[in-house]
GROMACS .gro file of C-alpha atoms in nm:
model
  244
    1UNK     CA    1  15.903  11.902  10.439
    2UNK     CA    2  15.863  11.965  10.781
    3UNK     CA    3  15.569  12.220  10.717
    4UNK     CA    4  15.384  11.910  10.537
    5UNK     CA    5  15.436  11.693  10.812
    6UNK     CA    6  15.279  11.917  10.999
    7UNK     CA    7  14.994  11.986  10.817
    8UNK     CA    8  14.947  11.587  10.787
    9UNK     CA    9  14.974  11.577  11.123
   10UNK     CA   10  14.730  11.801  11.224
   11UNK     CA   11  14.486  11.684  10.937
   12UNK     CA   12  14.505  11.347  11.129
   13UNK     CA   13  14.551  11.494  11.462
   14UNK     CA   14  14.167  11.618  11.371
   15UNK     CA   15  14.028  11.299  11.160
   16UNK     CA   16  14.074  11.098  11.480
   17UNK     CA   17  13.920  11.330  11.676
   18UNK     CA   18  13.622  11.312  11.431
   19UNK     CA   19  13.626  10.942  11.421
   20UNK     CA   20  13.626  10.917  11.794
   21UNK     CA   21  13.277  11.156  11.773
   22UNK     CA   22  13.149  10.944  11.557
   23UNK     CA   23  13.219  10.627  11.739
   24UNK     CA   24  13.088  10.806  12.046
   25UNK     CA   25  12.727  10.880  11.873
   26UNK     CA   26  12.681  10.569  11.661
   27UNK     CA   27  12.470  10.371  11.919
   28UNK     CA   28  12.208  10.773  11.960
   29UNK     CA   29  12.037  10.682  11.643
   30UNK     CA   30  11.938  10.307  11.703
   31UNK     CA   31  11.888  10.366  12.066
   32UNK     CA   32  11.636  10.675  11.993
   33UNK     CA   33  11.431  10.437  11.726
   34UNK     CA   34  11.411  10.182  12.038
   35UNK     CA   35  11.280  10.465  12.226
   36UNK     CA   36  11.039  10.570  11.971
   37UNK     CA   37  10.931  10.236  11.909
   38UNK     CA   38  10.877  10.155  12.324
   39UNK     CA   39  10.640  10.444  12.313
   40UNK     CA   40  10.472  10.357  12.046
   41UNK     CA   41  10.409  10.005  12.209
   42UNK     CA   42  10.325  10.126  12.513
   43UNK     CA   43  10.080  10.405  12.313
   44UNK     CA   44   9.940  10.127  12.143
   45UNK     CA   45   9.874   9.882  12.415
   46UNK     CA   46   9.689  10.191  12.584
   47UNK     CA   47   9.490  10.256  12.269
   48UNK     CA   48   9.398   9.827  12.209
   49UNK     CA   49   9.272   9.858  12.603
   50UNK     CA   50   9.033  10.136  12.534
   51UNK     CA   51   8.887   9.995  12.218
   52UNK     CA   52   8.843   9.646  12.416
   53UNK     CA   53   8.622   9.855  12.619
   54UNK     CA   54   8.466  10.055  12.362
   55UNK     CA   55   8.366   9.674  12.224
   56UNK     CA   56   8.225   9.601  12.550
   57UNK     CA   57   8.038   9.898  12.579
   58UNK     CA   58   7.867   9.863  12.195
   59UNK     CA   59   7.829   9.506  12.280
   60UNK     CA   60   7.588   9.580  12.588
   61UNK     CA   61   7.433   9.918  12.427
   62UNK     CA   62   7.323   9.660  12.113
   63UNK     CA   63   7.193   9.441  12.356
   64UNK     CA   64   7.010   9.706  12.574
   65UNK     CA   65   6.845   9.790  12.292
   66UNK     CA   66   6.759   9.453  12.129
   67UNK     CA   67   6.616   9.343  12.544
   68UNK     CA   68   6.436   9.671  12.542
   69UNK     CA   69   6.289   9.550  12.172
   70UNK     CA   70   6.216   9.238  12.313
   71UNK     CA   71   6.042   9.327  12.590
   72UNK     CA   72   5.807   9.597  12.407
   73UNK     CA   73   5.743   9.253  12.180
   74UNK     CA   74   5.618   9.058  12.462
   75UNK     CA   75   5.397   9.334  12.603
   76UNK     CA   76   5.226   9.368  12.250
   77UNK     CA   77   5.166   8.969  12.216
   78UNK     CA   78   5.050   8.955  12.616
   79UNK     CA   79   4.822   9.269  12.467
   80UNK     CA   80   4.695   9.028  12.197
   81UNK     CA   81   4.660   8.741  12.397
   82UNK     CA   82   4.330   8.779  12.524
   83UNK     CA   83   4.179   8.868  12.136
   84UNK     CA   84   4.266   8.525  12.038
   85UNK     CA   85   3.966   8.287  11.936
   86UNK     CA   86   4.094   7.969  11.917
   87UNK     CA   87   4.228   7.787  12.206
   88UNK     CA   88   4.526   7.649  11.942
   89UNK     CA   89   4.598   7.980  11.872
   90UNK     CA   90   4.644   8.128  12.222
   91UNK     CA   91   4.879   7.836  12.354
   92UNK     CA   92   5.099   7.926  12.051
   93UNK     CA   93   5.104   8.289  12.137
   94UNK     CA   94   5.121   8.196  12.454
   95UNK     CA   95   5.434   7.955  12.380
   96UNK     CA   96   5.611   8.226  12.181
   97UNK     CA   97   5.572   8.444  12.486
   98UNK     CA   98   5.725   8.213  12.703
   99UNK     CA   99   6.010   8.187  12.517
  100UNK     CA  100   6.066   8.539  12.406
  101UNK     CA  101   6.059   8.590  12.800
  102UNK     CA  102   6.303   8.321  12.861
  103UNK     CA  103   6.513   8.488  12.568
  104UNK     CA  104   6.479   8.817  12.772
  105UNK     CA  105   6.617   8.672  13.077
  106UNK     CA  106   6.922   8.532  12.896
  107UNK     CA  107   6.950   8.905  12.775
  108UNK     CA  108   6.965   9.093  13.075
  109UNK     CA  109   7.218   8.836  13.250
  110UNK     CA  110   7.413   8.894  12.947
  111UNK     CA  111   7.372   9.285  13.009
  112UNK     CA  112   7.486   9.215  13.345
  113UNK     CA  113   7.806   9.015  13.275
  114UNK     CA  114   7.911   9.265  12.980
  115UNK     CA  115   7.833   9.568  13.270
  116UNK     CA  116   8.108   9.361  13.489
  117UNK     CA  117   8.343   9.329  13.194
  118UNK     CA  118   8.320   9.683  13.120
  119UNK     CA  119   8.391   9.800  13.473
  120UNK     CA  120   8.706   9.505  13.501
  121UNK     CA  121   8.798   9.687  13.152
  122UNK     CA  122   8.768  10.060  13.306
  123UNK     CA  123   8.985   9.949  13.600
  124UNK     CA  124   9.269   9.829  13.342
  125UNK     CA  125   9.271  10.126  13.112
  126UNK     CA  126   9.270  10.356  13.457
  127UNK     CA  127   9.610  10.183  13.584
  128UNK     CA  128   9.742  10.199  13.211
  129UNK     CA  129   9.688  10.540  13.163
  130UNK     CA  130   9.872  10.618  13.468
  131UNK     CA  131  10.132  10.391  13.398
  132UNK     CA  132  10.150  10.532  13.027
  133UNK     CA  133  10.196  10.851  13.195
  134UNK     CA  134  10.507  10.790  13.389
  135UNK     CA  135  10.631  10.556  13.054
  136UNK     CA  136  10.588  10.848  12.843
  137UNK     CA  137  10.749  11.114  13.050
  138UNK     CA  138  11.042  10.868  13.115
  139UNK     CA  139  11.109  10.790  12.783
  140UNK     CA  140  11.040  11.161  12.624
  141UNK     CA  141  11.294  11.267  12.912
  142UNK     CA  142  11.550  11.027  12.746
  143UNK     CA  143  11.482  11.113  12.397
  144UNK     CA  144  11.484  11.460  12.458
  145UNK     CA  145  11.834  11.402  12.618
  146UNK     CA  146  11.954  11.206  12.314
  147UNK     CA  147  11.810  11.467  12.083
  148UNK     CA  148  12.021  11.698  12.275
  149UNK     CA  149  12.330  11.512  12.225
  150UNK     CA  150  12.285  11.400  11.912
  151UNK     CA  151  12.238  11.824  11.827
  152UNK     CA  152  12.596  11.904  12.034
  153UNK     CA  153  12.770  11.589  11.799
  154UNK     CA  154  12.665  11.738  11.467
  155UNK     CA  155  12.752  12.079  11.623
  156UNK     CA  156  13.080  11.937  11.723
  157UNK     CA  157  13.121  11.746  11.363
  158UNK     CA  158  13.070  12.047  11.198
  159UNK     CA  159  13.301  12.227  11.371
  160UNK     CA  160  13.552  11.975  11.309
  161UNK     CA  161  13.463  11.947  10.960
  162UNK     CA  162  13.578  12.320  10.925
  163UNK     CA  163  13.883  12.278  11.109
  164UNK     CA  164  13.997  11.998  10.859
  165UNK     CA  165  13.889  12.154  10.533
  166UNK     CA  166  14.152  12.438  10.678
  167UNK     CA  167  14.385  12.204  10.742
  168UNK     CA  168  14.348  12.035  10.414
  169UNK     CA  169  14.464  12.343  10.238
  170UNK     CA  170  14.817  12.330  10.365
  171UNK     CA  171  14.861  11.996  10.233
  172UNK     CA  172  14.959  11.976   9.840
  173UNK     CA  173  14.708  11.784   9.616
  174UNK     CA  174  14.917  11.472   9.523
  175UNK     CA  175  14.995  11.398   9.936
  176UNK     CA  176  14.680  11.470  10.049
  177UNK     CA  177  14.519  11.237   9.805
  178UNK     CA  178  14.740  10.963   9.916
  179UNK     CA  179  14.684  11.088  10.261
  180UNK     CA  180  14.311  11.039  10.222
  181UNK     CA  181  14.331  10.675  10.046
  182UNK     CA  182  14.494  10.568  10.351
  183UNK     CA  183  14.319  10.711  10.612
  184UNK     CA  184  14.019  10.547  10.470
  185UNK     CA  185  14.092  10.201  10.562
  186UNK     CA  186  14.357  10.285  10.836
  187UNK     CA  187  14.285  10.462  11.174
  188UNK     CA  188  14.617  10.652  11.133
  189UNK     CA  189  14.747  10.754  10.781
  190UNK     CA  190  15.137  10.899  10.922
  191UNK     CA  191  15.341  10.768  11.170
  192UNK     CA  192  15.664  10.763  11.251
  193UNK     CA  193  15.950  10.483  11.297
  194UNK     CA  194  16.098  10.352  11.597
  195UNK     CA  195  16.425  10.144  11.609
  196UNK     CA  196  16.326  10.063  11.285
  197UNK     CA  197  15.952   9.948  11.294
  198UNK     CA  198  15.645  10.096  11.185
  199UNK     CA  199  15.466  10.258  11.482
  200UNK     CA  200  15.142  10.207  11.283
  201UNK     CA  201  15.188   9.814  11.177
  202UNK     CA  202  15.454   9.715  11.380
  203UNK     CA  203  15.628   9.577  11.119
  204UNK     CA  204  16.012   9.646  11.051
  205UNK     CA  205  16.111   9.861  10.736
  206UNK     CA  206  16.382   9.720  10.508
  207UNK     CA  207  16.759   9.805  10.631
  208UNK     CA  208  16.824  10.064  10.364
  209UNK     CA  209  16.490  10.231  10.374
  210UNK     CA  210  16.527  10.279  10.763
  211UNK     CA  211  16.842  10.430  10.733
  212UNK     CA  212  16.699  10.690  10.444
  213UNK     CA  213  16.468  10.813  10.660
  214UNK     CA  214  16.665  10.825  10.972
  215UNK     CA  215  16.946  11.041  10.734
  216UNK     CA  216  16.691  11.211  10.507
  217UNK     CA  217  16.359  11.428  10.624
  218UNK     CA  218  16.155  11.288  10.389
  219UNK     CA  219  15.822  11.098  10.400
  220UNK     CA  220  15.807  10.725  10.268
  221UNK     CA  221  15.537  10.448  10.240
  222UNK     CA  222  15.575  10.145  10.460
  223UNK     CA  223  15.590   9.853  10.298
  224UNK     CA  224  15.380   9.635  10.497
  225UNK     CA  225  15.106   9.883  10.582
  226UNK     CA  226  15.123  10.129  10.327
  227UNK     CA  227  15.091  10.402  10.592
  228UNK     CA  228  15.315  10.768  10.534
  229UNK     CA  229  15.603  10.704  10.740
  230UNK     CA  230  15.901  10.937  10.843
  231UNK     CA  231  16.166  10.947  11.091
  232UNK     CA  232  16.168  11.211  11.399
  233UNK     CA  233  16.541  11.209  11.429
  234UNK     CA  234  16.605  11.340  11.097
  235UNK     CA  235  16.322  11.598  11.081
  236UNK     CA  236  16.507  11.712  11.418
  237UNK     CA  237  16.850  11.699  11.265
  238UNK     CA  238  16.695  11.873  10.963
  239UNK     CA  239  16.575  12.105  11.191
  240UNK     CA  240  16.882  12.211  11.399
  241UNK     CA  241  17.089  12.233  11.068
  242UNK     CA  242  16.869  12.510  10.933
  243UNK     CA  243  16.876  12.715  11.279
  244UNK     CA  244  17.299  12.687  11.283
   0.00000   0.00000   0.00000
């Protein structure tokens, strides 16, 4: 029975280590996702500024194209002005030319304003791109460190799993099944009794069970929490008797 207890305690030791390992790295995936989201948001902000600049430049180019076409149209109308045979036709065409020139003036002002907006957008973009490089570097460094930590935790977890599998081989199937059922619900499955109380739930065990455990090297069940319990002094006495 002492060998069974040792095997169970070794198995529990590994399980506690695995639980602590998983707890220590529980936030890593969430933090990594947060960093990736932050990086994506920063990249999207820069791209949005690039798109804004591109839209301003496109609008400016379209306006310049329209203005060039309108100026060419005015030149053609002005060339036709002397060809008009009647005062009425001359006046009508002159009015159209005047309206077109005013529109061209407005177009030129629009182009000037768009040029200012483009320069301002370029300045903003330059600043955002510089800031993004710093942000990207910092985020990549933290993400790299997190991934390294996660890989190390995974390696340690695999090593503990191998150790656990080996420890489980030393426990009888029925006893192992009982242990597995308990450890799924409790942080510990195998505990000693001290001063008549279970060290897992700290509740007193029935006096008769306490006496049986103290005089017999065996493993029983705590009526209060269901953990596997034993009395260390009983195992020590059994070992001393066996050696004597």
